[in-house]
Amino acid sequence: MTTRAKLTVYSVLATTLAALCMLPLLTTRSWLTHAVLVIAVIAAVGAGLRRSPLFRWTVPVAQLLVLLLLMLIGFAGSGMTGGVLPGPNAMRVLSRVFSSGIDDITQYAIPAPPTAGLRLILVSSVGLIAVLVDTVAVTYRRSALAGLPLLALYSTGNALAGDHGSWVWFGLAAAGYLMLLFAEGQDRVSRWGRVFRGGARGTVGSSRVSPGGQQVGVLALALAMLLPVFLPRWDLGLLDSGSGGSSGKGTSGSVTTSLDPLVSLEAAVTKPTDTELLSYTLDSDLAGQIYLRTGSLDQFDGTSWKLSSSVVNDLPATLPSPEGLRSTDVPRIEGDFQVSDRLEKSWLPMPYPAASVQLPNRGDWKLDPLTRTVVPTNDKAIRGLHYQVTSLDLRPTAGELRAAPLAPQDIRDHYTALPADLPPVVAEQAKAVTAKAQNDYDRATALVNWFTGPQFKYDTNVAGGTGSDAIAVFLRDRRGFCVHFASTMAAMARVLKIPSRVAVGFTPGDSKGGDVYSVTGRMYHAWPELYFSGYGWMRFEPTPSRGVPAHYQEASSAPTTAPTQQPTAAASSAAAVPAPTSSSNCTAKQRQLGDCGAKNKAVDQAGEQSWPLSSQVLGALAAVLVVIALLLAPMLWRTALRRRRLGGGRRRPGGDGPLELTDAQVLAAWDELIDSAWDLGIPPDESRTPRSAARRITEKAELDADAAAAAGRLALATERVLYAPAGQVTTAALAADVRTARHGLWSGAGRMDRARALLLPPSSAQLWWRTSDAVRAARTAVGTRVGRAVEAVTGPVRRVFTRRERSTPPS
């Protein structure tokens, strides 16, 4: 392996090891695979361009362009043509994703959910560092300076990780940097020798690196990791945020939590598990219909639904009266909750509306008074928690909700606000669906009936998102999961001037016997909450085959007049509700969630989820294919060249005699022998005659008698072409001699040498030399033509001025 190849490999390894320190930043690690693929592609592009005659500064420029293309393929698929070619909207989509990532940085703590924006920022940052390291260490051969971008990457990742960081990341990053330094040091010693003499190890010209430098590097790395263990820790306050931090301790303040309810819920819904998250008991005859609400999102800015309030209060023993509830004489429900160790990040699950909550450590929790959301001050406050909740047992009837008066103006102003760029289809569809409804309750029920009708299908194999674009796509395709149904119905309700927001939490748990219920990872859910004066916030269930309709939610209301925009047969087929199975293994909860049905349904769903491939996967596959093509190019070129050299020759006129070979064919056969020996570790020596070169190959490769004789015949034929009088005809079977000699070379070579000769033949360097010569010739030709064109344009003018100067008499 050449020195540049070694430096390229070690720069990839160093960047990858340094990037490991950023693993704690997100809750998943799949982004690292994408980042490593980007690093490999950037290194491959650099390795290829450095073999070309281009200027060195063009290598990092090309790598940056490739990095931009990879980011467009991976994160702006909707703006790409065919998934891989940048379209007119690609940069706009990428900019929007990047802006959402910047917003996510300010919103989440560590570890954050793997949103597209955060993954874009991480992968692109690692890609930029890869370009810098490759440029400094390989293109300009300054490996020591490559430590600066590596240090920047490690420092940023370690600072953001905070308590989630580890000394292991430092050890891996430093080890990668040391390997990069050792590779360059070995190259310098092999080229220039050592400065110090003495002994067999210190002789100038030795190709081995003295172990002294390696020992110093390893010792420094070991001391850097072990010394802090024995030193006292000083907290001087420069970087310490204090005991309060950003957790919002005190009467009021900001609470930073890594939980984005909708992003976390999307990940949980699309990858459901049967792991028990919590169990509870409720003393209510409707316990099997009560949702566990963790919070609600009241602000819609066109990008997502989010919690508008950033100021929270200390959690009181008794919660304030629910917003909009007229009567205080309401029955109570007592509940006891036990959270498992599997639920680490969550707002507090409670039936709505809760009147009071008893917690073992109230200082770990804060209350958002606007949405009655109980928020933790740290990510693990919920883990293993045992608490009690007293909630109000509200049971309004459909008639009472129909007769509810108009909501107060402040409620309508806050909870009907919509972004200016909301797609027109949302308002058009909302008004069409509710055209015959006479009040807010009937409008809400009409929306529910429309969403749960045959034209919509529950499907987790679609892209997530709750922004304006996601809502428009959902209304067009009519496929999605609870997040799409809840956010879209809430937006349509706001169009109709019904105060609404999106609630998140869990559907009712499975009964474990008696009054004990179990909540698993399959019960994550989102639903809309609509405001009715006198009763407050009422939940509605628009997601088909999921959840439980509220007792006041009637099966039918005012008929809808919305067009289906789909053929009737297709709609009926697409939204066929799975029939319940007669098996005793199918529980009522499974029938409710639509998980019962024929076994072939699971097979069909698996097939749907496996295809079509996303643009990101297609882009990754395309990048992998490009890398494979670059790696296979030397082998393919060498194989094609050998076939061309050994083919040819013509028969004598009118007979079946031996082939007549031209001088060019003889020289091609000789070149093939020289290149075959070169591929197996015997580089050519142009100072030797053909017979001397054949003797050298025979001795170094220890050829057998047949192979040595074949090499001798090739040498004699070559000398006859080079030195004998012109006009002689060669009739020897030189192609057979080349094959015999190659067989002897391969038989005496080791397994690794044969593998290298096949996959990365050194003689393929001629391809780059020829390309370089062609490019130089092209540049020279272009320069000559440009010079002639300039001369043709400026020559007459220059000659006119010359004549004038000659004709002007001296003063």
Short mmCIF file of N, CA and C in Angstrom, two decimals, residues 656-730:
data_model
loop_
_atom_site.label_atom_id
_atom_site.label_comp_id
_atom_site.label_asym_id
_atom_site.label_seq_id
_atom_site.Cartn_x
_atom_site.Cartn_y
_atom_site.Cartn_z
N ASP A 656 -3.36 -22.61 -43.18
CA ASP A 656 -3.65 -22.73 -41.75
C ASP A 656 -2.38 -22.67 -40.94
N GLY A 657 -1.41 -21.97 -41.44
CA GLY A 657 -0.12 -21.92 -40.77
C GLY A 657 -0.18 -21.07 -39.51
N PRO A 658 0.98 -20.83 -38.91
CA PRO A 658 1.04 -20.06 -37.66
C PRO A 658 0.65 -18.60 -37.88
N LEU A 659 0.26 -17.96 -36.78
CA LEU A 659 -0.12 -16.55 -36.83
C LEU A 659 1.09 -15.67 -37.10
N GLU A 660 0.91 -14.65 -37.89
CA GLU A 660 1.94 -13.63 -38.10
C GLU A 660 1.64 -12.46 -37.17
N LEU A 661 2.63 -12.06 -36.40
CA LEU A 661 2.46 -10.99 -35.42
C LEU A 661 3.18 -9.75 -35.91
N THR A 662 2.53 -8.61 -35.75
CA THR A 662 3.17 -7.33 -36.06
C THR A 662 4.11 -6.95 -34.93
N ASP A 663 4.94 -5.95 -35.22
CA ASP A 663 5.87 -5.48 -34.20
C ASP A 663 5.11 -4.97 -32.97
N ALA A 664 3.99 -4.27 -33.20
CA ALA A 664 3.22 -3.73 -32.07
C ALA A 664 2.67 -4.85 -31.20
N GLN A 665 2.26 -5.97 -31.83
CA GLN A 665 1.72 -7.08 -31.06
C GLN A 665 2.81 -7.78 -30.25
N VAL A 666 3.99 -7.85 -30.78
CA VAL A 666 5.11 -8.44 -30.03
C VAL A 666 5.44 -7.58 -28.81
N LEU A 667 5.52 -6.27 -29.03
CA LEU A 667 5.83 -5.37 -27.91
C LEU A 667 4.70 -5.38 -26.88
N ALA A 668 3.44 -5.55 -27.33
CA ALA A 668 2.34 -5.63 -26.37
C ALA A 668 2.44 -6.88 -25.51
N ALA A 669 2.85 -8.01 -26.13
CA ALA A 669 3.03 -9.24 -25.34
C ALA A 669 4.14 -9.06 -24.31
N TRP A 670 5.23 -8.39 -24.70
CA TRP A 670 6.32 -8.14 -23.75
C TRP A 670 5.87 -7.21 -22.62
N ASP A 671 5.11 -6.17 -22.97
CA ASP A 671 4.59 -5.28 -21.93
C ASP A 671 3.69 -6.03 -20.95
N GLU A 672 2.93 -7.01 -21.44
CA GLU A 672 2.07 -7.77 -20.55
C GLU A 672 2.90 -8.59 -19.56
N LEU A 673 4.01 -9.17 -20.01
CA LEU A 673 4.88 -9.90 -19.09
C LEU A 673 5.46 -8.96 -18.04
N ILE A 674 5.93 -7.80 -18.46
CA ILE A 674 6.50 -6.83 -17.52
C ILE A 674 5.45 -6.39 -16.49
N ASP A 675 4.23 -6.09 -16.96
CA ASP A 675 3.18 -5.64 -16.05
C ASP A 675 2.74 -6.77 -15.12
N SER A 676 2.70 -8.00 -15.59
CA SER A 676 2.33 -9.12 -14.73
C SER A 676 3.34 -9.30 -13.61
N ALA A 677 4.62 -9.14 -13.94
CA ALA A 677 5.63 -9.22 -12.88
C ALA A 677 5.51 -8.04 -11.92
N TRP A 678 5.19 -6.87 -12.46
CA TRP A 678 5.02 -5.67 -11.62
C TRP A 678 3.87 -5.85 -10.62
N ASP A 679 2.78 -6.43 -11.10
CA ASP A 679 1.63 -6.64 -10.21
C ASP A 679 1.97 -7.56 -9.05
N LEU A 680 2.94 -8.46 -9.25
CA LEU A 680 3.29 -9.42 -8.20
C LEU A 680 4.55 -9.02 -7.44
N GLY A 681 4.91 -7.74 -7.52
CA GLY A 681 5.99 -7.23 -6.66
C GLY A 681 7.33 -7.08 -7.31
N ILE A 682 7.44 -7.21 -8.65
CA ILE A 682 8.72 -7.02 -9.34
C ILE A 682 8.57 -5.81 -10.25
N PRO A 683 8.88 -4.62 -9.78
CA PRO A 683 8.67 -3.42 -10.60
C PRO A 683 9.59 -3.42 -11.80
N PRO A 684 9.21 -2.75 -12.87
CA PRO A 684 10.03 -2.73 -14.11
C PRO A 684 11.30 -1.92 -13.92
N ASP A 685 12.32 -2.31 -14.69
CA ASP A 685 13.60 -1.59 -14.69
C ASP A 685 13.90 -1.27 -16.15
N GLU A 686 13.65 -0.02 -16.55
CA GLU A 686 13.77 0.36 -17.95
C GLU A 686 15.22 0.44 -18.42
N SER A 687 16.18 0.36 -17.50
CA SER A 687 17.58 0.43 -17.90
C SER A 687 18.10 -0.90 -18.45
N ARG A 688 17.32 -1.97 -18.27
CA ARG A 688 17.77 -3.29 -18.68
C ARG A 688 17.28 -3.60 -20.10
N THR A 689 18.07 -4.48 -20.78
CA THR A 689 17.64 -5.00 -22.06
C THR A 689 16.56 -6.05 -21.81
N PRO A 690 15.79 -6.43 -22.85
CA PRO A 690 14.75 -7.46 -22.65
C PRO A 690 15.30 -8.75 -22.07
N ARG A 691 16.50 -9.24 -22.58
CA ARG A 691 17.02 -10.49 -22.05
C ARG A 691 17.43 -10.35 -20.59
N SER A 692 18.01 -9.19 -20.24
CA SER A 692 18.39 -8.96 -18.84
C SER A 692 17.15 -8.84 -17.95
N ALA A 693 16.11 -8.18 -18.46
CA ALA A 693 14.88 -8.06 -17.68
C ALA A 693 14.23 -9.42 -17.48
N ALA A 694 14.22 -10.30 -18.53
CA ALA A 694 13.65 -11.63 -18.38
C ALA A 694 14.44 -12.44 -17.37
N ARG A 695 15.80 -12.31 -17.39
CA ARG A 695 16.62 -13.03 -16.42
C ARG A 695 16.32 -12.55 -14.99
N ARG A 696 16.14 -11.25 -14.83
CA ARG A 696 15.82 -10.69 -13.50
C ARG A 696 14.48 -11.22 -12.99
N ILE A 697 13.47 -11.26 -13.86
CA ILE A 697 12.17 -11.76 -13.46
C ILE A 697 12.26 -13.24 -13.09
N THR A 698 13.00 -13.99 -13.89
CA THR A 698 13.14 -15.43 -13.62
C THR A 698 13.79 -15.67 -12.26
N GLU A 699 14.80 -14.88 -11.92
CA GLU A 699 15.51 -15.10 -10.66
C GLU A 699 14.67 -14.64 -9.47
N LYS A 700 14.06 -13.48 -9.57
CA LYS A 700 13.31 -12.97 -8.43
C LYS A 700 12.05 -13.79 -8.16
N ALA A 701 11.39 -14.24 -9.22
CA ALA A 701 10.17 -15.01 -9.03
C ALA A 701 10.43 -16.51 -8.91
N GLU A 702 11.70 -16.92 -9.14
CA GLU A 702 12.05 -18.33 -9.07
C GLU A 702 11.14 -19.17 -9.97
N LEU A 703 11.13 -18.78 -11.26
CA LEU A 703 10.27 -19.44 -12.22
C LEU A 703 10.76 -20.85 -12.51
N ASP A 704 9.85 -21.75 -12.84
CA ASP A 704 10.23 -23.10 -13.24
C ASP A 704 10.78 -23.07 -14.66
N ALA A 705 11.18 -24.22 -15.16
CA ALA A 705 11.87 -24.26 -16.45
C ALA A 705 10.97 -23.82 -17.59
N ASP A 706 9.71 -24.26 -17.60
CA ASP A 706 8.81 -23.89 -18.69
C ASP A 706 8.53 -22.39 -18.70
N ALA A 707 8.26 -21.82 -17.51
CA ALA A 707 7.98 -20.39 -17.43
C ALA A 707 9.21 -19.58 -17.80
N ALA A 708 10.40 -20.03 -17.35
CA ALA A 708 11.63 -19.30 -17.69
C ALA A 708 11.88 -19.34 -19.19
N ALA A 709 11.64 -20.51 -19.83
CA ALA A 709 11.84 -20.60 -21.27
C ALA A 709 10.87 -19.71 -22.02
N ALA A 710 9.61 -19.64 -21.54
CA ALA A 710 8.63 -18.78 -22.18
C ALA A 710 9.04 -17.32 -22.06
N ALA A 711 9.54 -16.90 -20.89
CA ALA A 711 10.00 -15.52 -20.72
C ALA A 711 11.18 -15.24 -21.63
N GLY A 712 12.09 -16.24 -21.81
CA GLY A 712 13.23 -16.05 -22.72
C GLY A 712 12.79 -15.87 -24.14
N ARG A 713 11.81 -16.65 -24.59
CA ARG A 713 11.32 -16.50 -25.97
C ARG A 713 10.69 -15.13 -26.17
N LEU A 714 9.95 -14.63 -25.17
CA LEU A 714 9.38 -13.29 -25.28
C LEU A 714 10.46 -12.24 -25.39
N ALA A 715 11.54 -12.40 -24.61
CA ALA A 715 12.63 -11.43 -24.66
C ALA A 715 13.32 -11.44 -26.03
N LEU A 716 13.58 -12.65 -26.59
CA LEU A 716 14.22 -12.73 -27.90
C LEU A 716 13.35 -12.10 -28.98
N ALA A 717 12.05 -12.39 -28.94
CA ALA A 717 11.16 -11.80 -29.94
C ALA A 717 11.14 -10.28 -29.82
N THR A 718 11.20 -9.78 -28.62
CA THR A 718 11.20 -8.32 -28.41
C THR A 718 12.49 -7.71 -28.93
N GLU A 719 13.63 -8.34 -28.66
CA GLU A 719 14.90 -7.81 -29.14
C GLU A 719 14.97 -7.84 -30.67
N ARG A 720 14.34 -8.89 -31.28
CA ARG A 720 14.33 -8.95 -32.73
C ARG A 720 13.56 -7.77 -33.31
N VAL A 721 12.45 -7.38 -32.65
CA VAL A 721 11.68 -6.23 -33.12
C VAL A 721 12.46 -4.94 -32.92
N LEU A 722 13.15 -4.84 -31.78
CA LEU A 722 13.83 -3.58 -31.44
C LEU A 722 15.13 -3.39 -32.21
N TYR A 723 15.88 -4.51 -32.45
CA TYR A 723 17.24 -4.34 -32.96
C TYR A 723 17.46 -4.97 -34.33
N ALA A 724 16.64 -5.93 -34.79
CA ALA A 724 16.87 -6.60 -36.07
C ALA A 724 16.40 -5.70 -37.21
N PRO A 725 16.85 -5.99 -38.44
CA PRO A 725 16.40 -5.20 -39.60
C PRO A 725 14.90 -5.30 -39.78
N ALA A 726 14.30 -4.27 -40.31
CA ALA A 726 12.85 -4.24 -40.51
C ALA A 726 12.45 -5.24 -41.58
N GLY A 727 11.21 -5.69 -41.51
CA GLY A 727 10.66 -6.59 -42.51
C GLY A 727 10.60 -8.03 -42.06
N GLN A 728 11.21 -8.40 -40.95
CA GLN A 728 11.14 -9.78 -40.48
C GLN A 728 9.77 -10.05 -39.85
N VAL A 729 9.29 -11.27 -39.99
CA VAL A 729 7.97 -11.65 -39.50
C VAL A 729 8.14 -12.58 -38.31
N THR A 730 7.40 -12.31 -37.26
CA THR A 730 7.41 -13.15 -36.06
C THR A 730 6.20 -14.07 -36.10
#
